[in-house]
Short mmCIF file of C-alpha atoms in Angstrom, two decimals:
data_model
loop_
_atom_site.label_atom_id
_atom_site.label_comp_id
_atom_site.label_asym_id
_atom_site.label_seq_id
_atom_site.Cartn_x
_atom_site.Cartn_y
_atom_site.Cartn_z
CA UNK A 203 44.30 37.67 -58.97
CA UNK A 204 46.37 35.02 -60.15
CA UNK A 205 45.07 32.60 -62.67
CA UNK A 206 44.71 29.74 -60.84
CA UNK A 207 42.26 31.29 -58.31
CA UNK A 208 40.70 32.70 -61.58
CA UNK A 209 40.28 29.27 -62.69
CA UNK A 210 39.36 28.21 -59.44
CA UNK A 211 36.28 30.42 -59.06
CA UNK A 212 35.31 29.55 -62.26
CA UNK A 213 34.83 25.94 -61.94
CA UNK A 214 33.13 26.85 -58.70
CA UNK A 215 30.48 28.85 -60.35
CA UNK A 216 30.20 26.25 -63.36
CA UNK A 217 29.17 23.60 -60.95
CA UNK A 218 25.99 25.65 -60.38
CA UNK A 219 24.92 24.68 -63.53
CA UNK A 220 23.13 21.41 -64.56
CA UNK A 221 24.83 18.46 -65.73
CA UNK A 222 23.59 19.06 -69.30
CA UNK A 223 24.44 22.81 -69.78
CA UNK A 224 28.24 21.61 -68.07
CA UNK A 225 28.70 19.48 -70.85
CA UNK A 226 27.87 22.34 -73.49
CA UNK A 227 30.35 24.38 -71.80
CA UNK A 228 32.69 21.66 -71.65
CA UNK A 229 31.92 20.87 -75.83
CA UNK A 230 32.86 25.09 -76.22
CA UNK A 231 36.43 23.88 -74.76
CA UNK A 232 36.96 20.84 -76.85
CA UNK A 233 36.51 22.36 -79.93
CA UNK A 234 39.91 24.00 -79.16
CA UNK A 235 41.87 21.50 -77.06
CA UNK A 236 45.49 21.67 -77.21
CA UNK A 237 46.25 18.48 -79.03
CA UNK A 238 43.89 19.60 -81.74
CA UNK A 239 42.19 16.34 -81.56
CA UNK A 240 38.68 15.48 -83.41
CA UNK A 241 36.45 16.26 -80.40
CA UNK A 242 34.74 13.04 -78.67
CA UNK A 243 31.49 14.27 -77.11
CA UNK A 244 30.42 11.38 -75.20
CA UNK A 245 28.14 13.27 -73.26
CA UNK A 246 25.13 12.88 -74.70
CA UNK A 247 22.88 9.66 -75.21
CA UNK A 248 21.53 10.03 -78.49
CA UNK A 249 22.42 6.97 -80.54
CA UNK A 250 24.56 6.96 -83.74
CA UNK A 251 22.77 4.77 -85.23
CA UNK A 252 19.17 4.49 -86.84
CA UNK A 253 16.50 2.05 -87.89
CA UNK A 254 16.21 2.39 -91.87
CA UNK A 255 13.46 0.43 -92.61
CA UNK A 256 10.53 2.10 -90.72
CA UNK A 257 12.26 5.63 -92.18
CA UNK A 258 11.89 4.18 -95.99
CA UNK A 259 8.07 2.85 -95.22
CA UNK A 260 7.51 6.30 -93.85
CA UNK A 261 8.42 8.22 -97.07
CA UNK A 262 7.10 5.41 -98.99
CA UNK A 263 3.76 6.30 -96.96
CA UNK A 264 3.90 10.09 -97.79
CA UNK A 265 4.24 9.38 -101.99
CA UNK A 266 1.07 7.10 -101.34
CA UNK A 267 -0.94 9.54 -99.26
CA UNK A 268 -0.09 12.70 -102.07
CA UNK A 269 -1.02 10.33 -104.84
CA UNK A 270 -4.30 9.20 -103.14
CA UNK A 271 -5.10 13.28 -102.47
CA UNK A 272 -4.43 13.91 -105.88
CA UNK A 273 -7.12 11.52 -106.82
CA UNK A 274 -10.01 14.41 -105.36
CA UNK A 275 -8.48 17.39 -106.29
CA UNK A 276 -5.25 18.40 -108.55
CA UNK A 277 -4.64 21.89 -109.49
CA UNK A 278 -0.80 22.34 -109.85
CA UNK A 279 0.97 21.60 -106.13
CA UNK A 280 -2.67 21.76 -104.50
CA UNK A 281 -4.11 18.49 -103.91
CA UNK A 282 -6.86 17.15 -102.10
CA UNK A 283 -8.41 14.71 -99.70
CA UNK A 284 -8.30 11.15 -99.25
CA UNK A 285 -11.21 8.68 -99.62
CA UNK A 286 -11.88 5.32 -97.71
CA UNK A 287 -13.32 3.34 -100.02
CA UNK A 288 -11.13 0.44 -101.26
CA UNK A 289 -7.89 2.74 -100.28
CA UNK A 290 -6.29 -0.93 -99.06
CA UNK A 291 -6.50 -2.26 -102.51
CA UNK A 292 -5.20 0.89 -104.02
CA UNK A 293 -2.59 0.38 -101.54
CA UNK A 294 -1.97 -3.07 -102.26
CA UNK A 295 -1.54 -2.19 -106.25
CA UNK A 296 0.58 1.15 -105.45
CA UNK A 297 3.39 -1.04 -103.60
CA UNK A 298 5.76 -3.56 -105.22
CA UNK A 299 6.34 -6.79 -103.32
CA UNK A 300 9.38 -7.34 -104.77
CA UNK A 301 10.66 -4.55 -102.85
CA UNK A 302 12.00 -4.86 -99.52
CA UNK A 303 10.24 -1.61 -97.96
CA UNK A 304 7.08 -2.21 -99.91
CA UNK A 305 6.97 -6.08 -98.74
CA UNK A 306 7.27 -4.82 -94.73
CA UNK A 307 4.40 -2.02 -95.38
CA UNK A 308 2.05 -5.09 -97.22
CA UNK A 309 3.02 -7.51 -94.47
CA UNK A 310 2.09 -4.77 -92.17
CA UNK A 311 -1.18 -4.55 -93.45
CA UNK A 312 -1.81 -8.29 -93.14
CA UNK A 313 -0.60 -8.57 -89.92
CA UNK A 314 -2.75 -5.89 -88.55
CA UNK A 315 -6.03 -6.96 -90.26
CA UNK A 316 -5.15 -10.37 -88.59
CA UNK A 317 -3.97 -9.85 -85.39
CA UNK A 318 -6.36 -6.95 -84.29
CA UNK A 319 -9.14 -7.96 -86.65
CA UNK A 320 -9.10 -4.42 -87.85
CA UNK A 321 -10.71 -3.50 -91.20
CA UNK A 322 -8.10 -2.97 -94.28
CA UNK A 323 -9.53 0.24 -95.33
CA UNK A 324 -10.01 1.91 -92.04
CA UNK A 325 -5.87 1.17 -91.09
CA UNK A 326 -4.54 2.29 -94.46
CA UNK A 327 -7.01 5.26 -94.30
CA UNK A 328 -5.77 6.44 -90.63
CA UNK A 329 -2.14 5.63 -91.72
CA UNK A 330 -2.46 7.19 -94.89
CA UNK A 331 -3.98 10.69 -93.06
CA UNK A 332 -1.58 10.19 -90.34
CA UNK A 333 1.62 10.24 -92.34
CA UNK A 334 0.57 13.49 -94.39
CA UNK A 335 -0.68 15.30 -91.38
CA UNK A 336 -3.80 16.36 -93.15
CA UNK A 337 -6.18 16.21 -90.26
CA UNK A 338 -5.71 16.74 -86.65
CA UNK A 339 -4.95 13.81 -84.32
CA UNK A 340 -8.62 12.36 -83.31
CA UNK A 341 -9.07 11.24 -81.22
CA UNK A 342 -6.90 13.62 -79.30
CA UNK A 343 -4.74 11.09 -77.08
CA UNK A 344 -4.10 8.59 -79.37
CA UNK A 345 -5.18 7.36 -83.24
CA UNK A 346 -7.71 4.70 -82.80
CA UNK A 347 -5.68 1.78 -84.62
CA UNK A 348 -2.30 2.80 -83.91
CA UNK A 349 -3.35 2.61 -79.93
CA UNK A 350 -3.84 -1.25 -80.29
CA UNK A 351 -0.06 -1.59 -82.20
CA UNK A 352 1.50 0.47 -79.38
CA UNK A 353 0.22 -1.65 -77.17
CA UNK A 354 1.22 -5.05 -78.73
CA UNK A 355 4.79 -3.20 -79.17
CA UNK A 356 4.57 -2.52 -75.17
CA UNK A 357 3.77 -5.57 -74.41
CA UNK A 358 6.20 -7.59 -76.50
CA UNK A 359 9.14 -5.50 -75.55
CA UNK A 360 8.93 -4.59 -71.67
CA UNK A 361 6.46 -6.69 -69.87
CA UNK A 362 7.93 -10.15 -70.00
CA UNK A 363 4.88 -12.35 -70.76
CA UNK A 364 2.50 -10.14 -68.84
CA UNK A 365 -0.32 -9.46 -70.62
CA UNK A 366 -1.52 -6.00 -70.56
CA UNK A 367 -2.22 -4.64 -73.76
CA UNK A 368 -6.07 -4.73 -74.09
CA UNK A 369 -6.14 -3.19 -70.65
CA UNK A 370 -3.67 -0.49 -71.16
CA UNK A 371 -4.53 3.45 -72.51
CA UNK A 372 -1.80 5.39 -74.60
CA UNK A 373 -1.11 9.07 -74.51
CA UNK A 374 1.64 9.52 -77.65
CA UNK A 375 4.14 12.36 -76.81
CA UNK A 376 6.92 14.37 -77.59
CA UNK A 377 9.48 12.26 -76.45
CA UNK A 378 9.85 10.72 -72.87
CA UNK A 379 10.73 14.12 -71.68
CA UNK A 380 7.50 16.03 -72.40
CA UNK A 381 6.06 12.58 -70.92
CA UNK A 382 7.71 13.31 -67.78
CA UNK A 383 6.66 17.34 -67.59
CA UNK A 384 2.78 16.56 -68.16
CA UNK A 385 2.80 13.59 -65.60
CA UNK A 386 4.00 15.63 -63.19
CA UNK A 387 1.71 18.71 -63.90
CA UNK A 388 -1.27 16.88 -64.10
CA UNK A 389 -0.24 15.09 -60.60
CA UNK A 390 -0.08 18.76 -59.27
CA UNK A 391 -3.21 19.78 -60.55
CA UNK A 392 -5.22 16.91 -59.57
CA UNK A 393 -4.00 17.11 -56.24
CA UNK A 394 -2.30 13.97 -56.38
CA UNK A 395 1.03 15.25 -55.41
CA UNK A 396 0.89 18.72 -53.22
CA UNK A 397 3.88 20.75 -52.34
CA UNK A 398 5.24 19.32 -49.28
CA UNK A 399 4.62 15.69 -50.30
CA UNK A 400 7.68 13.48 -50.09
CA UNK A 401 8.55 11.87 -53.69
CA UNK A 402 11.20 8.87 -53.34
CA UNK A 403 13.42 8.98 -56.44
CA UNK A 404 15.78 6.25 -57.40
CA UNK A 405 19.34 7.85 -57.91
CA UNK A 406 21.82 8.51 -59.64
CA UNK A 407 19.35 9.62 -62.05
CA UNK A 408 18.60 11.30 -65.28
CA UNK A 409 19.58 14.68 -64.17
CA UNK A 410 16.38 16.93 -65.25
CA UNK A 411 14.61 14.00 -63.10
CA UNK A 412 16.54 15.38 -59.86
CA UNK A 413 15.01 18.95 -60.71
CA UNK A 414 11.18 18.84 -61.49
CA UNK A 415 10.40 17.41 -58.02
CA UNK A 416 11.99 20.53 -56.39
CA UNK A 417 10.87 23.30 -58.79
CA UNK A 418 8.65 25.93 -57.67
CA UNK A 419 5.59 24.57 -59.26
CA UNK A 420 6.10 21.74 -57.40
CA UNK A 421 8.32 21.79 -53.93
CA UNK A 422 8.14 18.44 -52.97
CA UNK A 423 10.66 16.76 -50.79
CA UNK A 424 12.71 14.44 -52.30
CA UNK A 425 14.06 10.92 -50.73
CA UNK A 426 16.60 9.58 -52.63
CA UNK A 427 16.89 5.85 -53.15
CA UNK A 428 20.81 5.61 -53.71
CA UNK A 429 22.74 2.98 -55.57
CA UNK A 430 26.46 3.04 -55.64
CA UNK A 431 29.47 1.72 -57.46
CA UNK A 432 29.75 -0.81 -54.47
CA UNK A 433 27.18 -2.98 -55.89
CA UNK A 434 27.47 -2.24 -59.59
CA UNK A 435 24.83 0.52 -59.62
CA UNK A 436 22.17 -1.60 -58.50
CA UNK A 437 19.77 -1.12 -55.97
CA UNK A 438 19.65 -2.83 -52.53
CA UNK A 439 17.04 -3.68 -50.39
CA UNK A 440 17.51 -1.46 -47.86
CA UNK A 441 17.20 1.21 -49.94
CA UNK A 442 13.89 0.24 -51.46
CA UNK A 443 12.72 -0.13 -47.99
CA UNK A 444 12.79 3.63 -47.61
CA UNK A 445 9.50 3.41 -49.63
CA UNK A 446 7.56 1.90 -46.63
CA UNK A 447 7.64 5.23 -45.19
CA UNK A 448 3.71 5.97 -45.08
CA UNK A 449 4.69 9.47 -45.96
CA UNK A 450 5.98 8.81 -49.30
CA UNK A 451 3.48 9.70 -51.73
CA UNK A 452 5.05 8.56 -54.88
CA UNK A 453 8.46 6.43 -56.27
CA UNK A 454 10.03 7.85 -59.36
CA UNK A 455 12.85 5.84 -61.24
CA UNK A 456 14.36 5.20 -64.48
CA UNK A 457 14.86 1.44 -65.24
CA UNK A 458 17.32 0.32 -66.39
CA UNK A 459 18.71 3.48 -64.70
CA UNK A 460 20.44 6.40 -66.15
CA UNK A 461 23.19 6.89 -65.68
CA UNK A 462 23.84 3.65 -63.75
CA UNK A 463 22.60 1.27 -66.54
CA UNK A 464 21.07 -1.32 -63.90
CA UNK A 465 17.82 -2.61 -64.44
CA UNK A 466 15.64 -3.74 -61.60
CA UNK A 467 16.23 -7.68 -60.60
CA UNK A 468 13.40 -10.03 -59.95
CA UNK A 469 14.29 -9.25 -56.15
CA UNK A 470 13.72 -5.63 -56.39
CA UNK A 471 10.16 -6.39 -58.34
CA UNK A 472 9.13 -8.45 -55.80
CA UNK A 473 9.92 -6.35 -52.90
CA UNK A 474 7.89 -3.26 -55.24
CA UNK A 475 5.02 -5.43 -55.69
CA UNK A 476 5.10 -5.87 -51.93
CA UNK A 477 5.35 -2.20 -51.07
CA UNK A 478 2.15 -1.73 -52.83
CA UNK A 479 0.42 -4.56 -50.94
CA UNK A 480 1.51 -2.64 -48.22
CA UNK A 481 0.64 1.10 -49.38
CA UNK A 482 -2.02 0.55 -52.41
CA UNK A 483 -2.32 4.36 -52.96
CA UNK A 484 1.38 4.42 -53.81
CA UNK A 485 2.06 6.25 -57.13
CA UNK A 486 4.85 4.84 -58.97
CA UNK A 487 6.35 6.63 -62.31
CA UNK A 488 8.85 4.54 -64.33
CA UNK A 489 10.61 5.23 -67.49
CA UNK A 490 11.64 2.70 -69.50
CA UNK A 491 13.52 3.98 -72.48
CA UNK A 492 16.39 1.94 -71.94
CA UNK A 493 14.58 -1.78 -71.37
CA UNK A 494 15.16 -2.85 -74.56
CA UNK A 495 19.22 -3.17 -74.27
CA UNK A 496 18.44 -5.90 -71.30
CA UNK A 497 17.40 -9.34 -72.11
CA UNK A 498 14.22 -10.58 -70.76
CA UNK A 499 13.73 -7.30 -69.14
CA UNK A 500 10.56 -6.41 -67.19
CA UNK A 501 8.97 -3.36 -66.24
CA UNK A 502 7.46 -2.12 -63.05
CA UNK A 503 4.23 -1.44 -64.95
CA UNK A 504 3.78 -5.29 -65.60
CA UNK A 505 4.38 -6.35 -61.85
CA UNK A 506 1.96 -3.30 -60.16
CA UNK A 507 0.45 -2.04 -63.36
CA UNK A 508 -2.84 -0.05 -61.49
CA UNK A 509 0.01 2.27 -59.28
CA UNK A 510 2.01 2.48 -62.05
CA UNK A 511 2.43 5.44 -65.47
CA UNK A 512 4.62 3.58 -67.66
CA UNK A 513 6.95 6.26 -69.87
CA UNK A 514 8.69 5.02 -72.99
CA UNK A 515 10.59 6.62 -76.22
CA UNK A 516 11.42 5.01 -79.28
CA UNK A 517 14.49 7.62 -79.44
CA UNK A 518 16.99 5.37 -77.94
CA UNK A 519 16.65 1.86 -79.93
CA UNK A 520 15.73 3.15 -83.16
CA UNK A 521 18.32 6.16 -83.33
CA UNK A 522 15.20 8.92 -83.03
CA UNK A 523 16.05 11.59 -80.41
CA UNK A 524 15.34 14.22 -83.26
CA UNK A 525 11.87 12.67 -83.77
CA UNK A 526 10.61 13.14 -80.25
CA UNK A 527 8.42 9.99 -79.90
CA UNK A 528 7.48 8.88 -76.78
CA UNK A 529 4.36 7.78 -75.05
CA UNK A 530 2.59 7.28 -71.71
CA UNK A 531 0.82 4.51 -70.50
CA UNK A 532 -1.82 3.79 -67.98
CA UNK A 533 -4.00 0.79 -66.53
CA UNK A 534 -7.71 1.44 -66.99
CA UNK A 535 -8.40 0.45 -63.63
CA UNK A 536 -5.37 2.40 -61.50
CA UNK A 537 -4.91 4.03 -58.07
CA UNK A 538 -5.07 7.82 -60.25
CA UNK A 539 -8.81 7.77 -60.85
CA UNK A 540 -9.43 6.33 -57.35
CA UNK A 541 -7.52 8.89 -55.33
CA UNK A 542 -9.12 11.47 -57.50
CA UNK A 543 -12.52 10.13 -56.89
CA UNK A 544 -11.75 10.16 -52.94
CA UNK A 545 -10.74 13.72 -52.60
CA UNK A 546 -12.47 16.19 -50.55
CA UNK A 547 -15.46 17.63 -51.89
CA UNK A 548 -14.58 21.31 -52.62
CA UNK A 549 -11.40 19.81 -54.90
CA UNK A 550 -13.48 17.41 -56.76
CA UNK A 551 -15.84 20.49 -57.79
CA UNK A 552 -12.87 22.80 -58.56
CA UNK A 553 -11.45 19.56 -61.01
CA UNK A 554 -15.08 19.02 -62.51
CA UNK A 555 -15.32 22.69 -63.49
CA UNK A 556 -11.67 22.50 -64.77
CA UNK A 557 -12.25 20.08 -67.32
CA UNK A 558 -16.30 21.11 -68.01
CA UNK A 559 -14.49 21.91 -71.09
CA UNK A 560 -13.37 18.93 -72.50
CA UNK A 561 -16.42 16.51 -71.29
CA UNK A 562 -19.80 16.12 -70.59
CA UNK A 563 -19.08 14.31 -67.17
CA UNK A 564 -15.79 15.59 -65.78
CA UNK A 565 -16.02 13.14 -62.80
CA UNK A 566 -15.61 10.36 -65.05
CA UNK A 567 -12.68 11.72 -67.22
CA UNK A 568 -9.58 9.23 -66.84
CA UNK A 569 -6.59 10.42 -65.66
CA UNK A 570 -4.70 9.81 -68.63
CA UNK A 571 -7.07 12.12 -70.68
CA UNK A 572 -6.70 14.70 -67.84
CA UNK A 573 -3.21 14.57 -68.64
CA UNK A 574 -4.04 15.19 -72.43
CA UNK A 575 -6.00 17.95 -71.70
CA UNK A 576 -3.56 19.59 -69.26
CA UNK A 577 -1.08 19.41 -71.77
CA UNK A 578 -2.47 21.71 -74.11
CA UNK A 579 -3.87 24.02 -70.91
CA UNK A 580 -7.41 22.03 -71.01
CA UNK A 581 -8.80 25.08 -73.44
CA UNK A 582 -7.22 23.67 -76.45
CA UNK A 583 -8.01 20.40 -75.84
CA UNK A 584 -9.53 19.68 -79.08
CA UNK A 585 -6.11 20.23 -80.73
CA UNK A 586 -4.15 18.14 -78.51
CA UNK A 587 -2.26 14.96 -79.25
CA UNK A 588 0.68 14.08 -80.72
CA UNK A 589 1.25 15.10 -84.47
CA UNK A 590 0.24 12.34 -86.74
CA UNK A 591 3.53 12.06 -88.28
CA UNK A 592 5.25 11.46 -85.25
CA UNK A 593 2.56 8.96 -83.86
CA UNK A 594 2.81 7.15 -87.43
CA UNK A 595 6.60 7.09 -87.39
CA UNK A 596 5.92 5.45 -83.57
CA UNK A 597 3.86 2.80 -85.23
CA UNK A 598 6.27 1.84 -88.13
CA UNK A 599 8.81 1.31 -85.32
CA UNK A 600 6.70 -0.68 -83.41
CA UNK A 601 5.58 -2.56 -86.69
CA UNK A 602 9.17 -3.38 -87.58
CA UNK A 603 9.83 -4.68 -84.34
CA UNK A 604 6.77 -6.71 -84.20
CA UNK A 605 7.04 -8.73 -87.56
CA UNK A 606 11.01 -9.08 -86.82
CA UNK A 607 10.29 -10.38 -83.46
CA UNK A 608 9.29 -13.99 -84.58
CA UNK A 609 12.70 -13.83 -86.75
CA UNK A 610 15.12 -13.53 -83.77
CA UNK A 611 14.47 -9.62 -83.32
CA UNK A 612 18.05 -9.46 -85.39
CA UNK A 613 17.62 -4.90 -85.29
CA UNK A 614 17.67 -5.14 -81.38
CA UNK A 615 20.02 -7.88 -81.08
CA UNK A 616 22.44 -5.82 -83.44
CA UNK A 617 21.75 -2.24 -81.32
CA UNK A 618 22.47 -4.24 -77.94
CA UNK A 619 25.84 -5.49 -79.77
CA UNK A 620 26.99 -2.05 -80.23
CA UNK A 621 26.68 -0.67 -76.89
CA UNK A 622 28.31 -4.14 -75.55
CA UNK A 623 31.38 -3.93 -77.54
CA UNK A 624 32.01 0.03 -76.72
CA UNK A 625 31.18 -0.56 -73.26
CA UNK A 626 33.90 -3.53 -73.26
CA UNK A 627 36.70 -1.15 -74.97
CA UNK A 628 36.23 1.35 -72.77
CA UNK A 629 36.59 -0.89 -69.38
CA UNK A 630 39.21 -3.07 -71.11
CA UNK A 631 41.56 0.15 -72.07
CA UNK A 632 40.85 1.64 -68.63
CA UNK A 633 41.92 -1.56 -66.88
CA UNK A 634 38.55 -1.82 -64.92
CA UNK A 635 36.39 -4.95 -64.33
CA UNK A 636 33.10 -4.95 -66.47
CA UNK A 637 29.97 -5.31 -64.90
CA UNK A 638 28.77 -8.75 -66.37
CA UNK A 639 25.37 -8.68 -64.61
CA UNK A 640 22.74 -9.75 -67.26
CA UNK A 641 20.49 -6.67 -65.73
CA UNK A 642 23.40 -4.13 -67.05
CA UNK A 643 22.29 -2.54 -70.32
CA UNK A 644 25.54 -1.19 -70.95
CA UNK A 645 24.07 2.23 -72.71
CA UNK A 646 26.30 4.22 -70.12
CA UNK A 647 29.00 3.92 -68.09
CA UNK A 648 29.66 5.49 -64.46
CA UNK A 649 33.91 5.93 -63.76
CA UNK A 650 34.75 6.66 -60.12
CA UNK A 651 37.80 8.53 -61.04
CA UNK A 652 38.87 8.48 -57.35
CA UNK A 653 38.81 4.66 -57.53
CA UNK A 654 40.78 4.69 -60.75
CA UNK A 655 43.36 6.74 -59.28
CA UNK A 656 43.98 4.53 -56.48
CA UNK A 657 44.09 1.58 -58.18
CA UNK A 658 46.33 2.75 -60.79
CA UNK A 659 48.66 4.74 -58.28
CA UNK A 660 48.20 5.07 -54.32
CA UNK A 661 45.83 6.04 -51.79
CA UNK A 662 47.47 8.89 -51.40
CA UNK A 663 47.14 9.90 -54.70
CA UNK A 664 43.57 9.88 -54.45
CA UNK A 665 43.48 12.04 -51.27
CA UNK A 666 45.30 14.43 -53.44
CA UNK A 667 42.52 14.92 -56.37
CA UNK A 668 40.07 15.05 -53.31
CA UNK A 669 41.60 17.57 -51.38
CA UNK A 670 42.78 19.77 -54.12
CA UNK A 671 40.34 19.97 -57.29
CA UNK A 672 36.85 21.13 -57.70
CA UNK A 673 34.41 17.73 -58.93
CA UNK A 674 34.65 19.88 -62.45
CA UNK A 675 38.14 20.42 -62.73
CA UNK A 676 38.73 16.70 -64.11
CA UNK A 677 35.48 17.26 -66.68
CA UNK A 678 37.97 21.17 -67.93
CA UNK A 679 41.02 19.40 -68.63
CA UNK A 680 39.90 16.50 -70.11
CA UNK A 681 38.08 18.77 -72.71
CA UNK A 682 40.72 21.59 -72.72
CA UNK A 683 43.51 19.14 -73.27
CA UNK A 684 42.18 16.29 -75.11
CA UNK A 685 38.85 17.07 -76.83
CA UNK A 686 37.01 14.43 -75.14
CA UNK A 687 33.72 15.63 -73.23
CA UNK A 688 31.95 13.28 -70.67
CA UNK A 689 29.38 14.29 -68.15
CA UNK A 690 29.52 14.96 -64.36
CA UNK A 691 28.06 11.93 -62.43
CA UNK A 692 27.28 14.04 -59.34
CA UNK A 693 24.82 16.21 -61.40
CA UNK A 694 23.11 13.03 -62.10
CA UNK A 695 23.32 12.46 -58.22
CA UNK A 696 25.69 9.92 -58.12
CA UNK A 697 29.10 10.50 -55.92
CA UNK A 698 31.78 13.51 -56.08
CA UNK A 699 34.35 11.99 -58.81
CA UNK A 700 32.11 9.88 -60.80
CA UNK A 701 31.99 10.64 -64.65
CA UNK A 702 29.24 9.50 -66.91
CA UNK A 703 30.37 7.91 -70.29
CA UNK A 704 27.74 7.39 -73.30
CA UNK A 705 28.25 4.34 -75.21
CA UNK A 706 25.85 5.21 -77.78
CA UNK A 707 27.11 8.02 -79.61
CA UNK A 708 30.57 7.82 -80.83
CA UNK A 709 32.17 5.13 -83.08
CA UNK A 710 33.66 1.69 -81.73
CA UNK A 711 37.00 3.07 -81.99
CA UNK A 712 36.69 6.19 -79.97
CA UNK A 713 36.33 4.57 -76.38
CA UNK A 714 39.82 3.65 -76.30
CA UNK A 715 40.76 6.89 -77.32
CA UNK A 716 38.17 8.36 -74.38
CA UNK A 717 40.34 5.73 -72.35
CA UNK A 718 43.25 6.69 -73.01
CA UNK A 719 42.98 10.38 -72.58
CA UNK A 720 41.30 9.82 -69.00
CA UNK A 721 44.57 7.72 -68.35
CA UNK A 722 46.88 10.55 -69.71
CA UNK A 723 45.09 13.26 -67.52
CA UNK A 724 45.31 11.22 -64.51
CA UNK A 725 49.00 10.87 -65.40
CA UNK A 726 49.21 14.53 -65.50
CA UNK A 727 47.48 14.94 -61.79
CA UNK A 728 49.96 12.34 -60.46
CA UNK A 729 53.17 14.44 -61.82
CA UNK A 730 51.74 17.58 -60.02
CA UNK A 731 51.00 15.19 -56.92
CA UNK A 732 54.58 13.61 -56.94
CA UNK A 733 55.97 16.84 -57.55
CA UNK A 734 53.82 19.07 -55.28
#
């Protein structure tokens, strides 16, 4: 068997893998690239910047927590427990108001006490115990005072002026990925989505989100709402109109989209509002992790809150992918609770028996609390909830934003400027026009290799690429030749020939190098075309 046939078979088999698994394989190739270049992995979405203030504040809180614990028991490395009485006074004395981080913590204490009318001692006790992780999460779903802060953050960043903080329940989770898994599991368990149900998915979309609905556990019928390069990845009204089908039970989207990076505009939000008016039972799940990278962003949750489960993660804005800090938000008056109450009697009895371990009146158990119980297989509900140190990291990120919001959101603006600069460098060096839409988060870029080939050479060359190479061939050779790793756009539900480049995880000057590697490889293909 010739090397060319071997390579073709390898590529065809590799294409069966998920997009992220393919990326891992390409990364391995890139380590030994022909040019001995440093590997440039533009595949993953983890940012290469971090928020420092919240992390330093976390460290200071641990120091205070240990000092407080030593007040009650001290035997070498063994310390005791914290005491509520006057803990805020001791906290203030522990901190140095001349230090920027300590001052942030002091300002946070005053902000929380004044804005939410929270007792200072109770708040300091919650964050102190939370950060040292000395107790189970109580309540299981979210720490009492922390929920108010998380709600204020979501409202300030995602709702565009709509007031929902006091009517929203939050469940912090191990990142946005866990949130999605928990949601789909509980929708299935509670008979809100069943095998054979239709679910509309806005594509291209984060690869695992394509896979979840069709897994054996769910076996749902997926209806794609496709956006394309022709419209700069903005979802079109005729695609959203597909959700008018009364057989569609749920709409699942990432907003701004991954990998298209486009947020829903005002027209699309109004169209979704009308879809709910026509079908009040429609379920919406929205992942808004990239919302803070778009000016005046507005979540679907703020438009149709009673029908929407909001998923958010701090990972991208605050450089915290390793922390696994996300959340689910649900309105107190929602379609999920209503639909459960309308289930056939035998199904309601089944669910009452399921959750009877957890509450005295299981029929009255809110859907978001059912998600919490299901996340720990119901029987371990008493030990459910995100670890308290992770919850406190979310609180500190939120407070950092909320305290800075009145001063121009410097951190957020700096983060947006980073991805915008890299996005411009990539497109400029490729010779492609940039998408200047205010709805473009610029966190990712989708590049149509076939279109680029036609633009730089001719239609014949484009046809040559389409007819003679597997989709993965370009990724394979880019990694092997130049050490540049990008992701297969088709794995996200995009058309063949589309690649995804992340503007988050490489140094600024790397994006011109990525562009050069792409153009050099196209030149190699064109040479084959001319001499075929």
